PDB file of C-alpha atoms in Angstrom:
ATOM      1  CA  ALA E   1      18.654   5.452   6.856  1.00 93.00           C
ATOM      2  CA  ILE E   2      17.354   5.318   3.292  1.00 94.00           C
ATOM      3  CA  ASP E   3      13.792   5.078   2.004  1.00 94.00           C
ATOM      4  CA  ALA E   4      13.925   2.109  -0.389  1.00 93.00           C
ATOM      5  CA  SER E   5      10.159   1.776  -0.840  1.00 91.00           C
ATOM      6  CA  ARG E   6      10.242   2.533  -4.586  1.00 90.00           C
ATOM      7  CA  SER E   7      12.739  -0.260  -5.228  1.00 90.00           C
ATOM      8  CA  ILE E   8      10.466  -3.173  -4.338  1.00 90.00           C
ATOM      9  CA  ASP E   9       9.764  -5.717  -7.073  1.00 84.00           C
ATOM     10  CA  SER E  10       5.969  -5.483  -6.930  1.00 81.00           C
ATOM     11  CA  ILE E  11       5.742  -2.060  -8.634  1.00 82.00           C
ATOM     12  CA  GLN E  12       6.121  -1.188 -12.314  1.00 80.00           C
ATOM     13  CA  LYS E  13       9.302   0.859 -12.418  1.00 81.00           C
ATOM     14  CA  THR E  14       9.655   4.036 -14.447  1.00 79.00           C
ATOM     15  CA  GLY E  15      12.202   6.858 -14.307  1.00 81.00           C
ATOM     16  CA  VAL E  16      11.964   7.756 -10.616  1.00 84.00           C
ATOM     17  CA  GLU E  17      12.132   4.137  -9.494  1.00 86.00           C
ATOM     18  CA  ASN E  18      15.107   3.347 -11.748  1.00 86.00           C
ATOM     19  CA  VAL E  19      17.010   6.345 -10.389  1.00 88.00           C
ATOM     20  CA  SER E  20      16.260   5.136  -6.844  1.00 89.00           C
ATOM     21  CA  ASP E  21      17.543   1.637  -7.683  1.00 90.00           C
ATOM     22  CA  GLU E  22      20.827   2.912  -9.086  1.00 88.00           C
ATOM     23  CA  ILE E  23      21.443   5.214  -6.112  1.00 89.00           C
ATOM     24  CA  LEU E  24      20.861   2.349  -3.661  1.00 89.00           C
ATOM     25  CA  LYS E  25      23.261   0.096  -5.562  1.00 86.00           C
ATOM     26  CA  ASN E  26      25.942   2.778  -5.474  1.00 84.00           C
ATOM     27  CA  PHE E  27      25.494   3.371  -1.746  1.00 82.00           C
ATOM     28  CA  LEU E  28      26.554  -0.230  -1.178  1.00 78.00           C
ATOM     29  CA  ASP E  29      29.809   0.450  -3.035  1.00 74.00           C
ATOM     30  CA  LEU E  30      30.513   3.319  -0.626  1.00 73.00           C
ATOM     31  CA  LYS E  31      30.101   1.298   2.560  1.00 66.00           C
ATOM     32  CA  LYS E  32      32.673   2.020   5.245  1.00 65.00           C
ATOM     33  CA  GLU E  33      33.341   0.271   8.519  1.00 65.00           C
ATOM     34  CA  ASN E  34      32.006   3.133  10.616  1.00 71.00           C
ATOM     35  CA  VAL E  35      28.790   3.619   8.619  1.00 77.00           C
ATOM     36  CA  ASP E  36      25.693   1.437   8.847  1.00 81.00           C
ATOM     37  CA  PHE E  37      23.238   1.615   5.954  1.00 86.00           C
ATOM     38  CA  ILE E  38      19.638   0.707   6.721  1.00 91.00           C
ATOM     39  CA  PHE E  39      17.290   0.408   3.771  1.00 94.00           C
ATOM     40  CA  TYR E  40      13.692   0.793   4.971  1.00 95.00           C
ATOM     41  CA  THR E  41      11.205  -1.069   2.804  1.00 94.00           C
ATOM     42  CA  PRO E  42       7.635  -2.479   2.983  1.00 93.00           C
ATOM     43  CA  GLU E  43       8.856  -5.810   1.575  1.00 92.00           C
ATOM     44  CA  LEU E  44      12.177  -7.596   1.100  1.00 93.00           C
ATOM     45  CA  ILE E  45      14.210  -6.450  -1.932  1.00 93.00           C
ATOM     46  CA  ASN E  46      16.021  -9.436  -3.415  1.00 91.00           C
ATOM     47  CA  TRP E  47      19.017  -7.537  -4.870  1.00 91.00           C
ATOM     48  CA  LEU E  48      19.924  -5.687  -1.663  1.00 91.00           C
ATOM     49  CA  PRO E  49      21.820  -7.387   1.200  1.00 90.00           C
ATOM     50  CA  LYS E  50      19.273  -8.794   3.608  1.00 92.00           C
ATOM     51  CA  GLU E  51      21.297  -7.672   6.620  1.00 90.00           C
ATOM     52  CA  ASN E  52      21.011  -4.021   5.498  1.00 90.00           C
ATOM     53  CA  GLN E  53      17.237  -4.065   5.111  1.00 93.00           C
ATOM     54  CA  LYS E  54      14.572  -3.366   7.672  1.00 95.00           C
ATOM     55  CA  VAL E  55      11.164  -4.503   6.476  1.00 95.00           C
ATOM     56  CA  LEU E  56       8.345  -2.400   7.921  1.00 94.00           C
ATOM     57  CA  ASN E  57       5.173  -4.382   7.352  1.00 91.00           C
ATOM     58  CA  TRP E  58       2.089  -2.402   6.409  1.00 89.00           C
ATOM     59  CA  SER E  59      -1.355  -3.813   5.600  1.00 86.00           C
ATOM     60  CA  PHE E  60      -2.505  -0.977   3.361  1.00 84.00           C
ATOM     61  CA  LYS E  61      -1.584   0.185  -0.144  1.00 76.00           C
ATOM     62  CA  PHE E  62      -1.090   3.819   0.812  1.00 83.00           C
ATOM     63  CA  LEU E  63       0.587   6.004   3.467  1.00 87.00           C
ATOM     64  CA  TRP E  64       3.462   3.621   4.205  1.00 92.00           C
ATOM     65  CA  THR E  65       5.923   6.533   4.158  1.00 91.00           C
ATOM     66  CA  GLN E  66       3.755   9.029   6.012  1.00 88.00           C
ATOM     67  CA  ILE E  67       2.655   6.662   8.811  1.00 91.00           C
ATOM     68  CA  ARG E  68       4.662   3.424   9.034  1.00 93.00           C
ATOM     69  CA  LEU E  69       8.073   4.882   8.165  1.00 94.00           C
ATOM     70  CA  SER E  70       7.298   7.976  10.244  1.00 93.00           C
ATOM     71  CA  TRP E  71       6.655   5.819  13.304  1.00 94.00           C
ATOM     72  CA  GLU E  72       9.982   4.028  12.790  1.00 93.00           C
ATOM     73  CA  MET E  73      11.796   7.365  12.473  1.00 92.00           C
ATOM     74  CA  LEU E  74      10.149   8.509  15.718  1.00 92.00           C
ATOM     75  CA  ILE E  75      11.122   5.504  17.827  1.00 92.00           C
ATOM     76  CA  ASN E  76      14.494   4.737  16.150  1.00 91.00           C
ATOM     77  CA  LYS E  77      15.690   8.062  14.813  1.00 89.00           C
ATOM     78  CA  PRO E  78      18.763   7.646  12.554  1.00 91.00           C
ATOM     79  CA  ASP E  79      21.785   9.945  12.388  1.00 92.00           C
ATOM     80  CA  ILE E  80      21.059  10.724   8.729  1.00 93.00           C
ATOM     81  CA  PHE E  81      17.966  10.132   6.602  1.00 95.00           C
ATOM     82  CA  PHE E  82      17.984  10.205   2.788  1.00 95.00           C
ATOM     83  CA  SER E  83      14.972   9.996   0.493  1.00 95.00           C
ATOM     84  CA  PRO E  84      15.555   9.325  -3.228  1.00 93.00           C
ATOM     85  CA  VAL E  85      11.807   9.307  -3.886  1.00 85.00           C
ATOM     86  CA  HIS E  86       8.994  11.794  -3.602  1.00 75.00           C
ATOM     87  CA  ILE E  87       7.459  12.036  -0.117  1.00 87.00           C
ATOM     88  CA  LEU E  88       9.095  12.684   3.259  1.00 92.00           C
ATOM     89  CA  PRO E  89       7.869  10.905   6.397  1.00 92.00           C
ATOM     90  CA  PHE E  90       6.240  13.180   8.982  1.00 90.00           C
ATOM     91  CA  PHE E  91       9.004  12.437  11.492  1.00 91.00           C
ATOM     92  CA  THR E  92      12.597  12.301  10.353  1.00 90.00           C
ATOM     93  CA  SER E  93      16.178  13.014  11.364  1.00 90.00           C
ATOM     94  CA  LYS E  94      17.431  16.573  11.782  1.00 90.00           C
ATOM     95  CA  ASN E  95      20.029  15.547   9.179  1.00 95.00           C
ATOM     96  CA  THR E  96      17.637  14.895   6.321  1.00 96.00           C
ATOM     97  CA  PHE E  97      18.610  14.909   2.652  1.00 96.00           C
ATOM     98  CA  ARG E  98      16.319  14.591  -0.332  1.00 95.00           C
ATOM     99  CA  LEU E  99      16.314  14.097  -4.095  1.00 95.00           C
ATOM    100  CA  ILE E 100      13.678  16.154  -5.927  1.00 95.00           C
ATOM    101  CA  HIS E 101      13.209  15.107  -9.552  1.00 92.00           C
ATOM    102  CA  ASP E 102      11.049  18.055 -10.611  1.00 92.00           C
ATOM    103  CA  ILE E 103       8.321  20.421  -9.381  1.00 93.00           C
ATOM    104  CA  ALA E 104       6.119  20.357 -12.478  1.00 89.00           C
ATOM    105  CA  PHE E 105       3.038  20.697 -10.249  1.00 91.00           C
ATOM    106  CA  LYS E 106       4.169  24.257  -9.489  1.00 93.00           C
ATOM    107  CA  LYS E 107       4.770  25.219 -13.111  1.00 88.00           C
ATOM    108  CA  ASP E 108       1.697  23.569 -14.616  1.00 87.00           C
ATOM    109  CA  PRO E 109      -0.792  22.874 -11.796  1.00 91.00           C
ATOM    110  CA  LYS E 110      -3.788  22.299 -14.082  1.00 87.00           C
ATOM    111  CA  ILE E 111      -2.537  18.855 -15.119  1.00 83.00           C
ATOM    112  CA  TYR E 112      -2.670  17.650 -11.489  1.00 87.00           C
ATOM    113  CA  SER E 113      -5.756  16.869  -9.442  1.00 88.00           C
ATOM    114  CA  PHE E 114      -6.662  19.026  -6.447  1.00 92.00           C
ATOM    115  CA  LYS E 115      -5.670  16.183  -4.094  1.00 91.00           C
ATOM    116  CA  GLN E 116      -2.291  15.756  -5.813  1.00 89.00           C
ATOM    117  CA  ARG E 117      -1.566  19.488  -5.642  1.00 92.00           C
ATOM    118  CA  ILE E 118      -2.343  19.622  -1.914  1.00 94.00           C
ATOM    119  CA  LEU E 119      -0.089  16.646  -1.160  1.00 91.00           C
ATOM    120  CA  LEU E 120       2.790  17.729  -3.400  1.00 93.00           C
ATOM    121  CA  ASN E 121       2.770  21.351  -2.240  1.00 94.00           C
ATOM    122  CA  PHE E 122       2.724  20.294   1.415  1.00 94.00           C
ATOM    123  CA  ASP E 123       5.579  17.847   0.841  1.00 93.00           C
ATOM    124  CA  LEU E 124       7.654  20.484  -0.983  1.00 95.00           C
ATOM    125  CA  TYR E 125       7.063  22.938   1.860  1.00 95.00           C
ATOM    126  CA  ARG E 126       8.319  20.356   4.376  1.00 93.00           C
ATOM    127  CA  ALA E 127      11.328  19.466   2.206  1.00 95.00           C
ATOM    128  CA  VAL E 128      12.404  23.104   1.974  1.00 95.00           C
ATOM    129  CA  LYS E 129      11.898  23.526   5.720  1.00 94.00           C
ATOM    130  CA  LYS E 130      13.525  20.299   6.972  1.00 94.00           C
ATOM    131  CA  CYS E 131      16.223  19.205   4.505  1.00 96.00           C
ATOM    132  CA  LYS E 132      19.839  20.193   5.036  1.00 96.00           C
ATOM    133  CA  LYS E 133      20.405  19.702   1.325  1.00 96.00           C
ATOM    134  CA  ILE E 134      18.173  18.970  -1.661  1.00 97.00           C
ATOM    135  CA  PHE E 135      19.689  17.203  -4.660  1.00 97.00           C
ATOM    136  CA  VAL E 136      18.314  17.892  -8.155  1.00 96.00           C
ATOM    137  CA  PRO E 137      19.198  16.359 -11.558  1.00 94.00           C
ATOM    138  CA  SER E 138      19.455  19.614 -13.557  1.00 94.00           C
ATOM    139  CA  ASN E 139      20.048  23.356 -13.374  1.00 96.00           C
ATOM    140  CA  GLN E 140      16.444  23.815 -14.550  1.00 95.00           C
ATOM    141  CA  VAL E 141      15.045  22.106 -11.446  1.00 96.00           C
ATOM    142  CA  LYS E 142      17.400  24.181  -9.311  1.00 97.00           C
ATOM    143  CA  GLU E 143      16.086  27.380 -10.919  1.00 97.00           C
ATOM    144  CA  ASP E 144      12.507  26.192 -10.415  1.00 96.00           C
ATOM    145  CA  LEU E 145      13.146  25.651  -6.694  1.00 97.00           C
ATOM    146  CA  LEU E 146      14.682  29.114  -6.375  1.00 97.00           C
ATOM    147  CA  ASN E 147      11.757  30.703  -8.254  1.00 96.00           C
ATOM    148  CA  TYR E 148       8.901  28.875  -6.527  1.00 96.00           C
ATOM    149  CA  THR E 149      10.223  28.445  -2.964  1.00 95.00           C
ATOM    150  CA  GLU E 150      12.247  30.405  -0.427  1.00 93.00           C
ATOM    151  CA  ILE E 151      15.098  27.912  -0.224  1.00 95.00           C
ATOM    152  CA  GLN E 152      18.672  29.247  -0.030  1.00 95.00           C
ATOM    153  CA  GLU E 153      20.758  28.480  -3.108  1.00 96.00           C
ATOM    154  CA  ASN E 154      23.567  26.854  -1.074  1.00 96.00           C
ATOM    155  CA  ARG E 155      21.134  24.133   0.060  1.00 97.00           C
ATOM    156  CA  ILE E 156      20.591  22.914  -3.513  1.00 97.00           C
ATOM    157  CA  LYS E 157      23.099  20.568  -5.145  1.00 97.00           C
ATOM    158  CA  VAL E 158      22.876  19.725  -8.866  1.00 97.00           C
ATOM    159  CA  ILE E 159      23.912  16.138  -9.642  1.00 94.00           C
ATOM    160  CA  PRO E 160      23.076  15.205 -13.257  1.00 92.00           C
ATOM    161  CA  HIS E 161      21.818  11.723 -14.040  1.00 87.00           C
ATOM    162  CA  GLY E 162      24.370   9.244 -15.283  1.00 82.00           C
ATOM    163  CA  TYR E 163      23.835   6.186 -17.418  1.00 73.00           C
ATOM    164  CA  THR E 164      25.185   2.670 -17.701  1.00 70.00           C
ATOM    165  CA  ARG E 165      26.324   1.499 -21.113  1.00 70.00           C
ATOM    166  CA  GLN E 166      24.474  -1.768 -21.636  1.00 65.00           C
ATOM    167  CA  ASN E 167      25.920  -3.148 -24.908  1.00 62.00           C
ATOM    168  CA  LYS E 168      22.971  -5.486 -25.154  1.00 59.00           C
ATOM    169  CA  GLU E 169      22.691  -7.702 -28.232  1.00 60.00           C
ATOM    170  CA  THR E 170      19.079  -8.051 -29.337  1.00 53.00           C
ATOM    171  CA  GLY E 171      19.584  -9.602 -32.768  1.00 55.00           C
ATOM    172  CA  ASN E 172      17.814  -6.718 -34.523  1.00 53.00           C
ATOM    173  CA  LYS E 173      20.259  -5.022 -36.872  1.00 66.00           C
ATOM    174  CA  GLU E 174      17.833  -3.517 -39.373  1.00 83.00           C
ATOM    175  CA  ARG E 175      16.100  -0.261 -38.447  1.00 92.00           C
ATOM    176  CA  LYS E 176      12.373  -0.224 -39.049  1.00 94.00           C
ATOM    177  CA  LYS E 177      10.348   2.765 -40.189  1.00 96.00           C
ATOM    178  CA  GLN E 178       9.094   3.537 -36.713  1.00 97.00           C
ATOM    179  CA  ILE E 179       9.611   6.434 -34.303  1.00 97.00           C
ATOM    180  CA  LEU E 180       9.792   5.513 -30.620  1.00 97.00           C
ATOM    181  CA  PHE E 181       8.727   7.364 -27.483  1.00 97.00           C
ATOM    182  CA  ILE E 182       9.370   5.862 -24.022  1.00 95.00           C
ATOM    183  CA  GLY E 183       7.603   7.337 -20.992  1.00 91.00           C
ATOM    184  CA  ARG E 184       4.233   7.638 -19.300  1.00 90.00           C
ATOM    185  CA  ILE E 185       1.407   8.398 -21.698  1.00 93.00           C
ATOM    186  CA  GLU E 186      -0.019  11.403 -19.849  1.00 90.00           C
ATOM    187  CA  GLU E 187      -0.548  15.115 -20.332  1.00 87.00           C
ATOM    188  CA  LYS E 188       2.604  16.405 -18.641  1.00 84.00           C
ATOM    189  CA  LYS E 189       4.801  14.395 -21.055  1.00 88.00           C
ATOM    190  CA  ASN E 190       3.615  16.623 -23.940  1.00 89.00           C
ATOM    191  CA  ILE E 191       2.415  13.626 -25.967  1.00 93.00           C
ATOM    192  CA  LEU E 192      -0.106  15.671 -27.970  1.00 93.00           C
ATOM    193  CA  ASN E 193       2.611  17.880 -29.455  1.00 94.00           C
ATOM    194  CA  LEU E 194       4.572  14.754 -30.355  1.00 95.00           C
ATOM    195  CA  ILE E 195       1.536  13.345 -32.175  1.00 95.00           C
ATOM    196  CA  LYS E 196       0.898  16.649 -33.966  1.00 93.00           C
ATOM    197  CA  ALA E 197       4.540  16.758 -35.085  1.00 95.00           C
ATOM    198  CA  PHE E 198       4.335  13.145 -36.236  1.00 96.00           C
ATOM    199  CA  ASN E 199       1.210  13.949 -38.270  1.00 94.00           C
ATOM    200  CA  VAL E 200       3.094  16.734 -40.065  1.00 95.00           C
ATOM    201  CA  PHE E 201       6.027  14.365 -40.648  1.00 96.00           C
ATOM    202  CA  SER E 202       3.639  11.698 -41.986  1.00 95.00           C
ATOM    203  CA  GLN E 203       2.504  13.924 -44.840  1.00 95.00           C
ATOM    204  CA  ARG E 204       5.908  13.411 -46.465  1.00 96.00           C
ATOM    205  CA  HIS E 205       6.729  10.033 -44.932  1.00 96.00           C
ATOM    206  CA  PRO E 206       3.469   8.049 -44.730  1.00 95.00           C
ATOM    207  CA  GLU E 207       5.339   4.750 -44.330  1.00 96.00           C
ATOM    208  CA  TYR E 208       6.403   5.534 -40.721  1.00 97.00           C
ATOM    209  CA  ILE E 209       4.515   4.674 -37.540  1.00 97.00           C
ATOM    210  CA  LEU E 210       4.779   6.172 -34.045  1.00 97.00           C
ATOM    211  CA  ILE E 211       5.233   3.766 -31.110  1.00 97.00           C
ATOM    212  CA  LEU E 212       4.352   4.979 -27.613  1.00 97.00           C
ATOM    213  CA  ALA E 213       5.776   2.691 -24.916  1.00 96.00           C
ATOM    214  CA  GLY E 214       4.926   3.412 -21.280  1.00 92.00           C
ATOM    215  CA  LYS E 215       2.255   3.248 -18.620  1.00 92.00           C
ATOM    216  CA  ILE E 216      -1.017   4.632 -20.022  1.00 93.00           C
ATOM    217  CA  ASP E 217      -3.250   7.200 -18.370  1.00 91.00           C
ATOM    218  CA  GLN E 218      -6.451   5.821 -19.895  1.00 92.00           C
ATOM    219  CA  GLU E 219      -8.515   8.886 -18.993  1.00 90.00           C
ATOM    220  CA  TYR E 220      -6.035  11.079 -20.860  1.00 91.00           C
ATOM    221  CA  VAL E 221      -6.100   8.810 -23.930  1.00 92.00           C
ATOM    222  CA  ASP E 222      -9.911   8.642 -23.911  1.00 93.00           C
ATOM    223  CA  LYS E 223     -10.115  12.437 -23.727  1.00 91.00           C
ATOM    224  CA  ASN E 224      -7.945  12.712 -26.855  1.00 92.00           C
ATOM    225  CA  ILE E 225      -9.109   9.571 -28.607  1.00 92.00           C
ATOM    226  CA  ASP E 226      -9.404  11.302 -32.011  1.00 90.00           C
ATOM    227  CA  LEU E 227      -5.613  11.789 -32.070  1.00 88.00           C
ATOM    228  CA  PHE E 228      -4.747   8.324 -30.754  1.00 91.00           C
ATOM    229  CA  ASN E 229      -7.285   6.406 -32.849  1.00 89.00           C
ATOM    230  CA  THR E 230      -5.182   5.707 -35.949  1.00 91.00           C
ATOM    231  CA  ASP E 231      -3.284   2.717 -37.298  1.00 91.00           C
ATOM    232  CA  LYS E 232      -0.170   4.920 -37.497  1.00 95.00           C
ATOM    233  CA  ILE E 233       0.109   5.087 -33.677  1.00 96.00           C
ATOM    234  CA  GLN E 234       0.742   2.044 -31.498  1.00 95.00           C
ATOM    235  CA  LEU E 235       0.087   2.234 -27.742  1.00 95.00           C
ATOM    236  CA  LEU E 236       2.094  -0.568 -26.140  1.00 95.00           C
ATOM    237  CA  GLY E 237       1.592   0.247 -22.458  1.00 93.00           C
ATOM    238  CA  TYR E 238       4.311  -0.624 -19.921  1.00 92.00           C
ATOM    239  CA  VAL E 239       7.060  -2.762 -21.503  1.00 92.00           C
ATOM    240  CA  SER E 240       9.752  -5.000 -20.029  1.00 89.00           C
ATOM    241  CA  GLU E 241      13.450  -4.086 -20.084  1.00 85.00           C
ATOM    242  CA  GLU E 242      13.989  -6.705 -22.812  1.00 89.00           C
ATOM    243  CA  LYS E 243      11.234  -5.229 -24.966  1.00 93.00           C
ATOM    244  CA  LYS E 244      12.600  -1.714 -24.384  1.00 91.00           C
ATOM    245  CA  TYR E 245      16.033  -2.676 -25.707  1.00 89.00           C
ATOM    246  CA  GLN E 246      14.466  -4.416 -28.685  1.00 91.00           C
ATOM    247  CA  LEU E 247      12.483  -1.270 -29.556  1.00 94.00           C
ATOM    248  CA  LEU E 248      15.560   0.933 -29.132  1.00 91.00           C
ATOM    249  CA  SER E 249      17.637  -1.289 -31.404  1.00 90.00           C
ATOM    250  CA  GLU E 250      15.086  -1.529 -34.206  1.00 93.00           C
ATOM    251  CA  SER E 251      13.505   1.966 -34.295  1.00 95.00           C
ATOM    252  CA  ALA E 252      14.601   4.719 -36.670  1.00 95.00           C
ATOM    253  CA  CYS E 253      14.911   7.185 -33.781  1.00 94.00           C
ATOM    254  CA  LEU E 254      13.934   7.957 -30.187  1.00 95.00           C
ATOM    255  CA  ALA E 255      11.822  11.094 -29.799  1.00 94.00           C
ATOM    256  CA  TYR E 256      11.260  13.349 -26.781  1.00 84.00           C
ATOM    257  CA  VAL E 257       9.424  16.668 -26.694  1.00 82.00           C
TER     258      VAL E 257
END
């Protein structure tokens, strides 16, 4: 059984959701005659085989995993449950496996709300207690788990992210004088240091602009409006895959901090 709730088409997909999509696609390539894959989802996912999906209808926007999926796990408990996303159901298989992308809320709690910290800390506690193995994308996340929880090292497996070479032709051969950032525009992405660095760079290279592409935390932007309020910075918000490839092909560089 696999939680496929972050792969539905009705959500704007960022890093976590894209990782979930790729894992689900690769599970299908590993299908064997003696293994049944069931993808649990709140709505039908058009790129997954219909016969492998179980749609669990839910009338509310929240708590699908904690209540609706939990109920399904209670009445039809699977042999193995895997979650590539961020919250475990309350009831699950004794053979539960989990992907944890990071535990930034432990390292820098002030950038999370009180409600978020309660939920995330409780979920991490349950993951450490219930999961036979926890998969992480880097040695840094592994070290964070060892430092902030009491999990045994042999229950953590590091599997770095891969990538698919796209070879997409966008028609844009000439690089523009623009620096690109792709990701959520929020405090934990360290955007302010990127802007400060860009401002230093601009003193020698005033012809460049900084493009920030990604879902915007408007409260965060409003709080730092003096830094964002300049014609040298463009806030694009969430962009399509096509627009992302266009920006990557025409920008001078991609910047992460």
